[in-house]
XYZ file of C-alpha atoms in Angstrom:
726
model
C -160.072 12.225 10.138
C -160.272 12.865 6.471
C -160.983 16.208 6.766
C -158.087 16.749 9.412
C -155.593 14.903 7.239
C -156.630 17.326 4.121
C -156.269 20.282 6.336
C -152.832 18.860 7.370
C -151.784 18.591 3.900
C -152.875 21.696 2.799
C -151.039 23.483 5.659
C -147.960 21.653 4.602
C -148.300 22.571 1.378
C -148.781 26.323 2.287
C -145.619 26.095 4.265
C -143.429 24.836 1.407
C -144.992 27.350 -0.852
C -144.081 30.085 1.621
C -140.540 28.694 2.285
C -139.945 28.438 -1.691
C -141.250 31.815 -2.339
C -138.928 33.196 0.475
C -135.972 31.126 -1.236
C -136.763 32.718 -4.497
C -136.919 35.979 -2.888
C -133.612 35.661 -0.934
C -132.037 34.049 -4.100
C -133.176 37.275 -6.137
C -132.058 39.643 -3.476
C -128.502 37.992 -3.441
C -128.198 38.129 -7.052
C -129.071 41.575 -6.974
C -126.336 42.270 -4.535
C -123.684 40.370 -6.256
C -120.592 42.598 -6.694
C -120.416 43.928 -10.322
C -116.498 43.080 -10.127
C -117.530 39.546 -10.182
C -118.765 39.754 -13.643
C -115.687 41.326 -15.078
C -113.147 38.900 -16.973
C -110.005 40.714 -17.413
C -108.741 38.018 -19.917
C -111.648 39.002 -22.256
C -109.903 39.957 -25.241
C -106.454 38.379 -24.557
C -107.234 35.508 -26.926
C -106.508 35.326 -30.678
C -109.048 34.271 -33.393
C -107.746 31.230 -35.434
C -110.753 30.001 -37.104
C -111.459 31.244 -40.689
C -115.125 31.413 -39.932
C -114.542 34.067 -37.219
C -111.857 35.987 -38.928
C -113.273 35.909 -42.522
C -110.415 34.589 -44.241
C -107.801 31.791 -43.952
C -104.931 33.177 -41.917
C -101.298 32.320 -42.747
C -99.993 34.051 -39.345
C -101.461 35.129 -36.219
C -104.223 37.811 -36.540
C -104.274 40.599 -34.259
C -106.446 39.897 -31.207
C -107.942 42.679 -28.960
C -104.402 43.105 -27.600
C -105.477 43.612 -23.980
C -103.691 43.160 -20.798
C -105.243 40.955 -17.961
C -103.224 42.687 -15.080
C -104.071 44.742 -12.217
C -104.751 48.554 -12.379
C -107.163 51.244 -11.168
C -109.256 53.328 -13.602
C -107.079 55.618 -15.712
C -104.064 55.078 -13.509
C -100.296 55.387 -13.980
C -99.418 51.702 -13.130
C -100.747 48.732 -14.965
C -99.024 45.578 -13.550
C -99.375 42.769 -15.857
C -97.447 39.606 -17.012
C -95.599 39.598 -20.011
C -95.770 36.417 -22.332
C -94.136 37.898 -25.473
C -92.051 41.034 -25.734
C -93.136 43.519 -28.791
C -96.303 42.050 -29.024
C -99.497 44.354 -28.441
C -100.024 44.279 -24.759
C -97.280 41.942 -24.044
C -99.780 39.110 -23.031
C -101.133 36.619 -25.682
C -103.518 33.945 -23.999
C -102.038 31.320 -26.359
C -98.582 31.735 -25.197
C -97.324 29.321 -22.760
C -94.290 31.239 -20.709
C -94.153 34.428 -18.773
C -91.052 36.644 -18.821
C -92.001 39.030 -16.036
C -94.538 41.321 -14.768
C -94.176 45.080 -16.128
C -95.860 48.304 -15.007
C -97.384 50.297 -17.860
C -99.651 49.151 -20.523
C -101.835 50.252 -23.241
C -102.150 47.283 -25.804
C -100.380 49.219 -28.868
C -97.184 47.661 -29.129
C -95.616 50.060 -26.526
C -94.825 50.745 -22.858
C -94.203 47.404 -20.702
C -91.937 49.143 -18.400
C -89.720 47.633 -15.561
C -90.088 43.771 -16.103
C -89.501 41.865 -12.889
C -89.617 38.266 -12.452
C -89.380 36.064 -9.067
C -86.847 33.133 -10.008
C -84.903 30.569 -8.083
C -81.717 28.430 -9.151
C -79.613 29.088 -11.959
C -80.880 31.220 -14.944
C -79.436 33.266 -17.618
C -80.353 36.596 -19.574
C -81.660 34.542 -22.486
C -83.128 31.733 -20.543
C -85.214 32.599 -17.589
C -88.996 32.526 -18.571
C -91.520 30.329 -16.774
C -94.118 28.087 -18.062
C -97.419 28.750 -16.542
C -101.136 27.204 -16.933
C -104.415 28.879 -17.355
C -105.793 26.440 -14.658
C -103.496 28.088 -12.246
C -103.974 31.774 -13.214
C -106.727 34.294 -12.227
C -107.496 37.990 -12.929
C -109.846 40.402 -11.220
C -110.227 44.055 -11.539
C -107.167 45.295 -9.408
C -105.616 41.767 -8.884
C -103.807 39.103 -10.861
C -102.454 35.673 -9.885
C -100.529 33.106 -11.455
C -98.175 30.132 -10.593
C -94.866 30.074 -12.282
C -94.212 26.345 -12.526
C -90.468 26.351 -13.211
C -89.679 28.235 -9.930
C -92.632 26.824 -8.013
C -93.799 30.474 -7.239
C -97.227 31.656 -6.780
C -97.177 35.392 -7.899
C -99.853 37.782 -7.020
C -100.018 41.725 -7.903
C -102.435 44.635 -7.115
C -101.924 48.320 -7.810
C -102.954 51.770 -6.517
C -102.805 54.742 -8.942
C -99.024 54.937 -8.925
C -97.869 51.923 -7.098
C -97.609 48.168 -7.727
C -97.734 45.525 -4.697
C -96.090 42.213 -5.800
C -96.347 39.072 -3.408
C -94.346 36.090 -4.232
C -94.890 32.829 -2.360
C -91.852 30.644 -2.839
C -91.395 26.999 -1.950
C -89.797 26.161 1.239
C -86.163 26.102 1.315
C -85.770 28.009 -2.187
C -83.630 31.052 -2.181
C -85.729 34.111 -3.106
C -84.255 36.111 -6.072
C -85.677 38.864 -8.359
C -84.695 39.131 -11.909
C -84.948 42.890 -13.099
C -84.604 42.679 -17.016
C -84.380 46.459 -17.627
C -82.997 46.119 -21.037
C -86.322 45.031 -22.233
C -89.872 46.440 -22.584
C -92.022 46.722 -25.543
C -90.003 49.751 -26.905
C -86.322 50.375 -27.466
C -84.633 50.790 -24.162
C -82.335 53.655 -24.365
C -80.625 53.321 -20.876
C -81.565 51.917 -17.309
C -80.169 51.899 -13.830
C -80.790 49.955 -10.644
C -79.190 50.359 -7.328
C -79.658 49.168 -3.728
C -80.293 51.641 -1.084
C -80.209 50.559 2.333
C -80.978 47.110 3.694
C -84.610 46.779 2.000
C -84.789 49.485 -0.751
C -83.818 49.460 -4.420
C -84.178 52.284 -6.786
C -83.758 53.124 -10.469
C -85.128 53.964 -13.798
C -85.931 52.653 -17.402
C -85.722 55.104 -20.319
C -87.575 53.820 -23.104
C -90.248 55.855 -25.000
C -90.736 57.653 -21.706
C -88.384 57.716 -18.780
C -89.955 56.113 -15.456
C -88.347 56.183 -11.880
C -89.150 53.465 -9.319
C -88.509 53.362 -5.516
C -89.178 49.821 -4.163
C -89.200 48.507 -0.536
C -88.967 44.860 0.469
C -90.343 42.861 3.352
C -86.757 40.930 3.219
C -83.115 42.164 3.402
C -81.502 42.529 0.113
C -78.250 40.522 0.298
C -76.872 41.781 -2.822
C -77.546 43.113 -6.367
C -75.446 41.719 -9.136
C -75.775 41.198 -12.986
C -76.344 38.045 -15.245
C -74.501 38.293 -18.400
C -74.526 36.442 -21.910
C -72.968 37.995 -24.771
C -74.195 41.519 -25.083
C -77.100 40.817 -22.687
C -77.269 42.241 -18.827
C -79.915 41.420 -16.666
C -79.756 42.787 -12.907
C -80.484 40.159 -10.251
C -81.431 40.855 -6.604
C -80.874 38.276 -3.987
C -83.009 38.446 -0.721
C -82.076 37.071 2.602
C -84.777 34.627 4.481
C -86.770 36.661 7.252
C -88.637 33.751 8.497
C -89.931 30.433 7.457
C -91.779 30.606 4.266
C -92.568 34.197 4.621
C -93.690 35.574 1.151
C -91.406 38.166 -0.628
C -93.320 41.244 -0.802
C -92.551 44.384 -2.853
C -94.020 47.907 -2.684
C -92.928 49.808 -5.585
C -93.674 53.346 -6.434
C -93.432 54.813 -9.741
C -92.986 58.383 -11.282
C -92.218 60.086 -14.680
C -90.448 62.637 -12.836
C -87.937 61.502 -10.319
C -87.085 58.853 -7.936
C -87.901 61.067 -5.116
C -91.339 61.493 -6.433
C -91.798 57.849 -6.885
C -90.967 57.603 -3.013
C -93.378 60.192 -2.314
C -95.975 58.273 -4.182
C -95.419 55.310 -2.475
C -95.554 56.880 1.024
C -99.033 58.501 0.222
C -100.569 55.512 -1.599
C -99.333 52.251 -0.105
C -96.410 52.133 2.307
C -98.491 51.543 5.407
C -101.040 49.041 3.671
C -100.994 45.253 3.388
C -101.676 43.202 0.267
C -105.009 42.667 1.305
C -105.750 46.221 1.962
C -104.515 47.377 -1.219
C -106.370 44.534 -3.224
C -109.608 45.447 -1.400
C -109.373 49.077 -2.080
C -108.874 48.364 -5.892
C -111.745 46.161 -5.815
C -113.922 48.925 -3.974
C -112.624 51.446 -6.597
C -113.617 49.441 -9.468
C -116.916 48.592 -7.942
C -117.850 52.272 -7.399
C -117.109 52.967 -10.971
C -119.039 49.788 -12.416
C -121.926 50.760 -10.220
C -122.482 53.968 -12.285
C -124.188 51.554 -14.775
C -126.548 48.946 -13.191
C -128.513 46.570 -15.402
C -131.302 44.078 -15.051
C -132.290 41.265 -17.002
C -130.059 39.889 -19.921
C -128.128 36.750 -19.900
C -125.079 35.719 -17.313
C -123.070 36.043 -20.586
C -124.405 39.404 -21.690
C -123.486 40.794 -18.074
C -120.168 39.181 -18.098
C -119.312 40.874 -21.463
C -120.998 44.318 -20.568
C -119.169 44.623 -17.190
C -115.869 43.515 -18.668
C -116.227 46.030 -21.483
C -116.980 48.674 -19.078
C -114.048 47.880 -17.107
C -111.695 47.704 -20.094
C -113.133 50.979 -21.161
C -111.553 52.991 -18.256
C -108.023 51.945 -18.379
C -106.671 54.432 -21.142
C -105.703 57.335 -21.153
C -103.060 57.049 -18.180
C -102.269 59.007 -15.467
C -98.847 60.881 -15.734
C -98.742 63.239 -12.769
C -97.716 62.455 -9.217
C -99.446 62.540 -5.965
C -97.903 66.144 -5.189
C -99.088 67.303 -8.802
C -95.691 67.264 -10.530
C -95.396 66.033 -14.065
C -92.886 66.087 -16.899
C -94.122 68.087 -19.904
C -93.529 67.296 -23.510
C -90.306 69.470 -23.227
C -88.800 67.473 -20.499
C -89.410 70.140 -17.912
C -91.071 69.590 -14.545
C -94.172 71.189 -14.078
C -97.028 71.446 -11.835
C -100.225 73.125 -12.832
C -102.965 71.917 -10.365
C -104.584 69.430 -12.657
C -103.840 65.659 -13.015
C -101.647 65.208 -16.230
C -102.676 62.428 -18.619
C -101.431 60.824 -21.582
C -103.001 61.386 -25.054
C -106.005 59.411 -25.771
C -106.092 57.151 -28.892
C -108.272 59.982 -30.650
C -108.689 58.184 -34.019
C -110.222 55.101 -32.177
C -111.633 56.587 -28.950
C -113.208 59.877 -30.245
C -115.956 57.566 -31.619
C -117.498 56.247 -28.347
C -115.081 55.717 -25.238
C -114.274 59.477 -24.734
C -117.970 60.120 -24.536
C -118.275 57.305 -21.910
C -115.516 59.078 -20.105
C -117.467 62.407 -20.501
C -120.386 60.643 -18.764
C -119.153 58.641 -16.123
C -115.774 60.303 -15.223
C -116.112 64.060 -16.120
C -113.190 65.208 -13.860
C -110.836 62.737 -15.693
C -112.252 64.036 -19.096
C -111.538 67.494 -18.048
C -108.153 66.893 -16.952
C -107.470 65.075 -20.186
C -108.435 68.317 -22.167
C -106.062 70.289 -19.649
C -103.397 68.132 -20.430
C -103.618 68.192 -24.299
C -104.067 71.830 -24.260
C -100.881 72.164 -22.332
C -99.083 70.117 -24.960
C -100.708 72.163 -27.690
C -99.767 75.240 -26.164
C -96.001 74.197 -26.447
C -96.314 73.231 -29.982
C -98.901 75.645 -31.307
C -101.217 72.897 -32.313
C -103.740 70.513 -30.418
C -102.221 66.902 -30.407
C -103.490 64.032 -32.668
C -103.370 60.461 -32.644
C -102.705 58.237 -35.598
C -104.935 59.947 -38.394
C -107.640 62.895 -38.206
C -107.973 65.595 -35.896
C -110.325 64.134 -33.635
C -109.475 66.027 -30.453
C -111.896 68.492 -32.114
C -114.659 65.963 -31.724
C -113.556 65.211 -28.023
C -113.480 68.583 -26.986
C -116.689 69.972 -28.576
C -118.693 66.965 -27.426
C -117.395 67.279 -23.862
C -118.179 71.151 -23.939
C -121.824 70.440 -25.443
C -122.527 67.757 -22.672
C -121.880 70.484 -20.231
C -118.243 70.235 -18.970
C -116.905 73.792 -18.252
C -114.103 73.131 -15.888
C -111.286 73.736 -18.587
C -109.951 76.669 -20.572
C -112.484 76.501 -23.492
C -111.028 79.440 -25.326
C -107.287 78.256 -25.214
C -108.514 74.699 -26.535
C -110.723 76.292 -29.113
C -107.713 78.569 -30.228
C -105.570 75.440 -30.903
C -108.289 73.503 -32.524
C -108.863 76.455 -34.941
C -105.087 76.492 -35.643
C -105.226 72.710 -36.455
C -108.251 73.551 -38.906
C -106.597 76.431 -40.966
C -102.705 76.001 -40.483
C -101.265 72.969 -42.237
C -99.138 70.921 -39.655
C -98.464 67.459 -38.475
C -101.968 67.562 -36.933
C -103.538 67.958 -40.432
C -101.222 66.871 -43.156
C -101.998 68.151 -46.836
C -104.581 70.876 -45.306
C -103.768 73.254 -47.856
C -104.864 71.188 -50.606
C -108.246 70.302 -48.790
C -108.784 73.839 -48.310
C -108.072 74.848 -52.066
C -109.844 71.763 -53.671
C -112.035 70.392 -51.173
C -110.318 67.026 -51.006
C -107.001 65.564 -50.641
C -105.591 63.854 -53.729
C -103.770 60.597 -54.104
C -100.871 60.036 -56.385
C -101.035 57.903 -59.352
C -99.801 54.531 -58.483
C -99.863 51.674 -60.850
C -100.157 48.872 -58.744
C -100.820 49.576 -55.078
C -100.940 47.066 -52.580
C -102.179 46.897 -48.818
C -98.778 48.275 -47.341
C -98.406 50.941 -50.020
C -97.796 54.172 -47.887
C -99.547 57.269 -49.645
C -101.747 59.985 -48.574
C -105.082 57.974 -47.403
C -106.746 61.014 -49.031
C -110.136 59.745 -49.025
C -110.121 58.989 -45.185
C -108.583 62.344 -44.486
C -111.035 64.273 -46.539
C -114.125 62.465 -44.911
C -112.333 63.048 -41.333
C -111.368 66.574 -41.972
C -115.049 67.417 -42.952
C -116.326 65.915 -39.497
C -113.608 67.456 -37.588
C -114.371 70.905 -39.219
C -118.131 70.225 -38.082
C -116.655 69.539 -34.644
C -114.778 72.783 -34.488
C -117.817 74.552 -36.163
C -119.984 73.485 -33.204
C -117.715 74.878 -30.652
C -117.069 78.226 -32.807
C -121.137 78.510 -32.753
C -121.149 77.992 -28.970
C -118.406 80.698 -28.451
C -120.180 83.155 -30.988
C -117.291 83.058 -33.468
C -119.654 83.517 -36.392
C -116.974 84.095 -39.034
C -115.235 80.773 -38.200
C -118.474 78.853 -37.832
C -119.406 80.163 -41.300
C -115.992 79.109 -43.013
C -116.015 75.977 -41.059
C -119.251 74.749 -42.127
C -118.891 75.319 -45.894
C -115.993 72.628 -45.581
C -118.222 70.222 -43.877
C -119.579 69.061 -47.181
C -116.178 68.360 -48.523
C -116.954 64.625 -48.458
C -118.981 64.928 -51.499
C -116.178 65.773 -53.559
C -115.148 62.117 -53.545
C -118.333 60.485 -54.102
C -118.276 58.393 -57.384
C -121.826 58.144 -58.861
C -120.513 55.355 -61.137
C -119.668 53.088 -58.190
C -121.929 54.607 -55.453
C -118.759 54.653 -53.183
C -116.247 57.162 -52.119
C -113.226 56.903 -54.302
C -109.724 58.589 -54.582
C -109.006 61.493 -56.911
C -105.642 62.192 -58.611
C -104.107 65.697 -58.413
C -105.752 66.831 -61.693
C -109.156 65.762 -60.499
C -109.583 62.516 -62.191
C -110.548 59.434 -60.441
C -107.934 56.931 -59.269
C -107.323 54.179 -61.749
C -107.666 50.475 -61.464
C -110.147 50.903 -58.725
C -110.954 47.851 -56.660
C -113.471 48.755 -54.006
C -112.913 45.274 -52.238
C -109.024 45.590 -51.578
C -108.224 46.786 -48.304
C -105.369 49.375 -47.935
C -103.434 50.866 -44.726
C -102.864 54.340 -46.366
C -103.710 54.191 -49.903
C -106.844 56.388 -50.502
C -108.254 54.740 -47.266
C -106.799 54.274 -43.586
C -106.970 50.763 -42.605
C -110.023 50.181 -44.693
C -111.474 49.424 -48.177
C -113.893 51.747 -50.086
C -117.018 49.743 -48.471
C -115.732 50.622 -45.127
C -115.211 54.229 -45.753
C -117.973 55.247 -48.057
C -120.734 55.772 -45.591
C -118.823 58.137 -42.931
C -120.788 61.469 -42.687
C -122.239 61.442 -39.232
C -123.017 65.205 -39.342
C -124.718 65.079 -42.698
C -126.548 61.675 -43.168
C -129.120 63.435 -45.375
C -126.596 64.941 -47.565
C -124.843 61.550 -48.144
C -128.085 59.881 -48.828
C -128.963 62.862 -51.185
C -125.639 61.537 -53.322
C -127.738 58.495 -54.262
C -130.300 58.342 -56.950
C -133.084 57.613 -54.185
C -133.463 56.660 -50.910
C -134.269 52.952 -52.097
C -130.732 53.247 -53.975
C -129.237 54.145 -50.699
C -130.954 51.474 -48.912
C -129.792 48.691 -51.508
C -126.043 49.974 -51.241
C -126.304 49.531 -47.400
C -127.694 46.000 -48.100
C -124.853 45.347 -50.091
C -122.436 46.435 -47.542
C -123.631 43.947 -45.248
C -124.319 41.187 -47.754
C -121.460 41.047 -50.333
C -118.963 38.563 -48.849
C -115.298 39.481 -47.959
C -113.113 38.480 -50.735
C -110.582 36.646 -48.622
C -107.854 39.398 -48.310
C -105.690 38.844 -45.486
C -104.483 41.973 -43.544
C -103.689 42.991 -40.140
C -106.530 44.822 -38.400
C -109.127 43.287 -40.777
C -111.246 40.501 -39.198
C -114.866 39.759 -37.888
C -117.143 40.700 -41.032
C -120.680 40.709 -41.949
C -120.373 41.159 -45.647
C -117.968 43.864 -46.344
C -118.660 45.371 -42.831
C -115.526 44.964 -40.516
C -116.275 45.134 -36.924
C -112.637 44.318 -36.151
C -111.470 47.738 -36.818
C -113.199 51.203 -36.220
C -113.816 53.049 -39.401
C -117.437 51.508 -40.164
C -118.490 51.157 -36.534
C -121.430 53.583 -36.846
C -122.610 52.384 -40.190
C -125.043 49.733 -38.777
C -127.539 52.720 -37.591
C -127.786 54.224 -40.920
C -130.972 52.302 -41.715
C -132.751 54.599 -39.119
C -132.489 57.519 -41.578
C -134.448 55.807 -44.261
C -137.188 54.769 -41.840
C -135.749 50.947 -41.392
C -134.673 51.095 -37.705
C -135.372 47.399 -37.250
C -132.742 46.551 -39.853
C -130.139 48.317 -37.895
C -131.169 46.416 -34.904
C -130.669 43.024 -36.611
C -127.111 44.128 -37.223
C -126.740 45.578 -33.709
C -127.842 42.413 -32.143
C -125.800 40.119 -34.428
C -122.536 42.193 -33.704
C -123.150 41.938 -30.089
C -124.052 38.316 -30.069
C -121.268 37.062 -32.404
C -118.415 39.461 -32.024
C -117.649 39.510 -28.361
C -116.603 36.366 -26.284
C -115.454 34.653 -29.597
C -113.056 31.720 -30.172
C -112.872 28.330 -28.456
C -111.980 29.836 -25.130
C -114.700 32.500 -25.462
C -112.117 35.344 -24.784
C -111.460 36.838 -28.113
C -113.053 40.086 -29.749
C -113.394 40.593 -33.585
C -110.256 42.724 -33.521
C -108.369 45.191 -31.489
C -109.742 46.927 -28.734
C -107.708 50.025 -29.167
C -107.550 51.439 -25.788
C -111.166 50.581 -25.131
C -113.240 51.650 -28.376
C -114.306 48.165 -29.183
C -115.578 47.589 -25.410
C -117.366 50.940 -25.180
C -119.295 50.040 -28.426
C -120.509 47.240 -26.737
C -121.426 49.184 -23.599
C -123.248 51.751 -25.374
C -125.403 49.427 -27.354
C -126.152 47.260 -24.583
C -127.763 50.124 -22.907
C -129.660 51.241 -25.894
C -127.834 54.693 -26.426
C -124.913 55.415 -29.085
C -123.213 58.495 -29.617
C -123.784 58.276 -33.454
C -122.105 61.639 -33.999
C -119.936 62.074 -30.820
C -119.310 65.922 -31.443
C -122.861 66.253 -30.832
C -124.548 65.914 -27.346
C -127.361 63.618 -28.585
C -127.463 59.652 -28.538
C -129.384 57.397 -31.023
C -131.687 55.264 -29.274
C -131.827 51.445 -29.956
C -133.163 48.306 -28.374
C -131.055 47.588 -25.077
C -129.978 43.995 -24.342
C -131.151 44.730 -20.796
C -134.669 45.244 -19.349
C -133.577 48.009 -17.163
C -130.377 50.124 -16.791
C -129.731 52.819 -14.415
C -126.799 55.144 -15.453
C -125.410 57.673 -12.781
C -123.617 60.443 -14.281
C -120.376 61.891 -13.054
C -122.388 64.647 -11.291
C -124.385 61.953 -9.360
C -127.631 62.509 -11.303
C -129.173 59.054 -12.179
C -131.514 58.438 -15.022
C -133.182 54.990 -16.081
C -133.710 53.337 -19.183
C -136.533 50.646 -19.321
C -137.401 48.403 -22.225
C -140.716 47.172 -22.621
C -141.635 43.896 -24.575
C -139.346 42.022 -26.837
C -138.317 42.398 -30.506
C -136.275 44.637 -32.683
C -138.783 47.280 -33.924
C -139.179 50.346 -31.542
C -142.707 51.356 -31.450
C -142.188 54.360 -29.398
C -139.798 56.380 -27.144
C -140.818 58.188 -24.340
C -138.698 60.471 -21.737
C -140.140 61.636 -18.393
C -143.514 60.532 -19.729
C -143.448 62.794 -22.913
C -143.164 61.269 -26.447
C -139.604 61.769 -28.137
C -139.851 62.724 -31.759
C -137.274 60.916 -33.934
C -134.625 58.564 -32.536
C -132.490 60.646 -30.575
C -132.331 61.894 -26.893
C -129.979 64.584 -25.792
C -127.330 64.515 -22.878
C -129.192 67.659 -21.610
C -132.235 65.700 -21.348
C -130.755 62.618 -19.493
C -129.158 64.788 -17.159
C -132.412 65.833 -15.774
C -132.300 62.290 -14.184
C -135.879 61.009 -15.633
C -136.700 57.678 -17.244
C -136.394 56.670 -20.778
C -138.942 54.047 -22.047
C -138.166 52.179 -25.268
C -141.367 50.187 -26.441
C -140.756 47.384 -28.759
C -143.182 46.137 -30.987
C -143.379 42.381 -30.093
C -144.499 41.133 -33.506
C -141.256 42.193 -35.048
């Protein structure tokens, strides 16, 4: 009997173990099949930092957050339909705000756009009093979908989108008249003119002309009873009144947009949305994002890390934005309607995004990258110079890097011709180029008491960036066998050395006569005096094409290491300025200029010191603040997000004009990356720690710290072995 009882007990234990094992396996399988879009939080980056410990100083006003929008869009789309809580703010949406003014249809996060604001309303409102309170408890955001409850009107508002169309669904309370306020006199930019008109029982059309002129064609599921206007002093706001089509049927609006014409907006609507339900469009948007996010599949890491990773990957693919219609039409920079067989996009935010985001675009969406190059080349062909953005000439970096990574489906000769003109003829693309070519640097005026807002030449930053841009154009010249231009440009790539001040160990402005700028304070931040949105510390280590040359400016490699240590150790001096926040010492992660400085320890044999910085930055400067929804600073159209994406997988385009990536310790145990040509390669981390013990690719040892895009495109496995003792 005892033997029998023991056997039964053992049998029961075995069954329990089998069931537990099956449950664990099922759970693991279920987790592995979890939709990647479910990790994405579009609200990440919408909050603002207020704590001085996070910012780096005690703020006297609101600091700039990531300035991102939480609304619905597809990758690199024309339409971004998103709530506005404050016009003339970065993206129009700030998490700390308590009211919503409407839902606009274009967005970047740079104090611009926000076209065609619409708001469902009830009862009596006026042009200066119509915003509705809302609560984050009754708000949700997902890739391609946004919902919020407008408490003033009792309306549940939902939006989703296709590439060129927006779908609104407003559920009103029973018995409430359905009205729509179209405040076309407002956007994030100055509105020049606008128009709206009813066409037929359920259609209204119009345009809004702010920085760009956008047309719309909207179809309602309810009859439009009338269109009138609310007036208050000089303010006029159109109001649409709808008839009730049935008990408690939500008001649905399908709106096509175009930067060409109302007719094209109507055509976009017909091709993308007209025959689909709200659920159809939302499901398609989710599927589109799932397909893109699936190009980077990770294993391991924490739930928080996966959320930040996929939220960052999502954010990286919202800009540049589409500007051509479904039929291929677009309006060029001269206002002429054209159709050239490619998708026409806005200019990228080159100053920010050449560093990493545009490389990510090359990798995962090469067809978009190619059409962006088509677009900027088209604009350059009409002005004689390749477009730039904000500062520097970084289209050169984008085009050269794309070409060296294997993108060939664009007119490289035309693009190169424009880039060479940028590099040799002074224009708005390269201000003060003549002085740079003559002296090897750009001088600064002698200003006795400069302050943060002083407007001058930003000569140090221009010199350093022009030297790197010259390197990028030189790479393209070499690839295209233009040997004379290659030699000329290569000579100029050392120009950064002309502004190195040995007495301070930092880059310093020179006056026109060659003397150093007086009253030099390396800790003081400037927007445009000597440095562009930086101080001397945040500018002085920028020579990604020639780190050995940079190190050679110091007395020894130990001296260089000591200076790097000071960069990350000497405290920020408490200066308050927009675009400066999130510090480790003098290093500022809240802005772009120094984002590749943490890797410099690699070049003196101290890779593990770089990894300490990378781990700290990923851990502390994403998902910040009391809500966990802030970043260290502006996302700048996806640059901050892309920085995280690359470092989380253990690769970074240290010199984005080159095709190689520097290898670091990834957050995740395994990563599968599917390139735009459908080739996949894997990244595997072995062991834990910060010191890399060895790197292999396809079973072969990798010498040094870099792996080429060409090698990765072969579709093998990159193994990063880590020394557990470190």
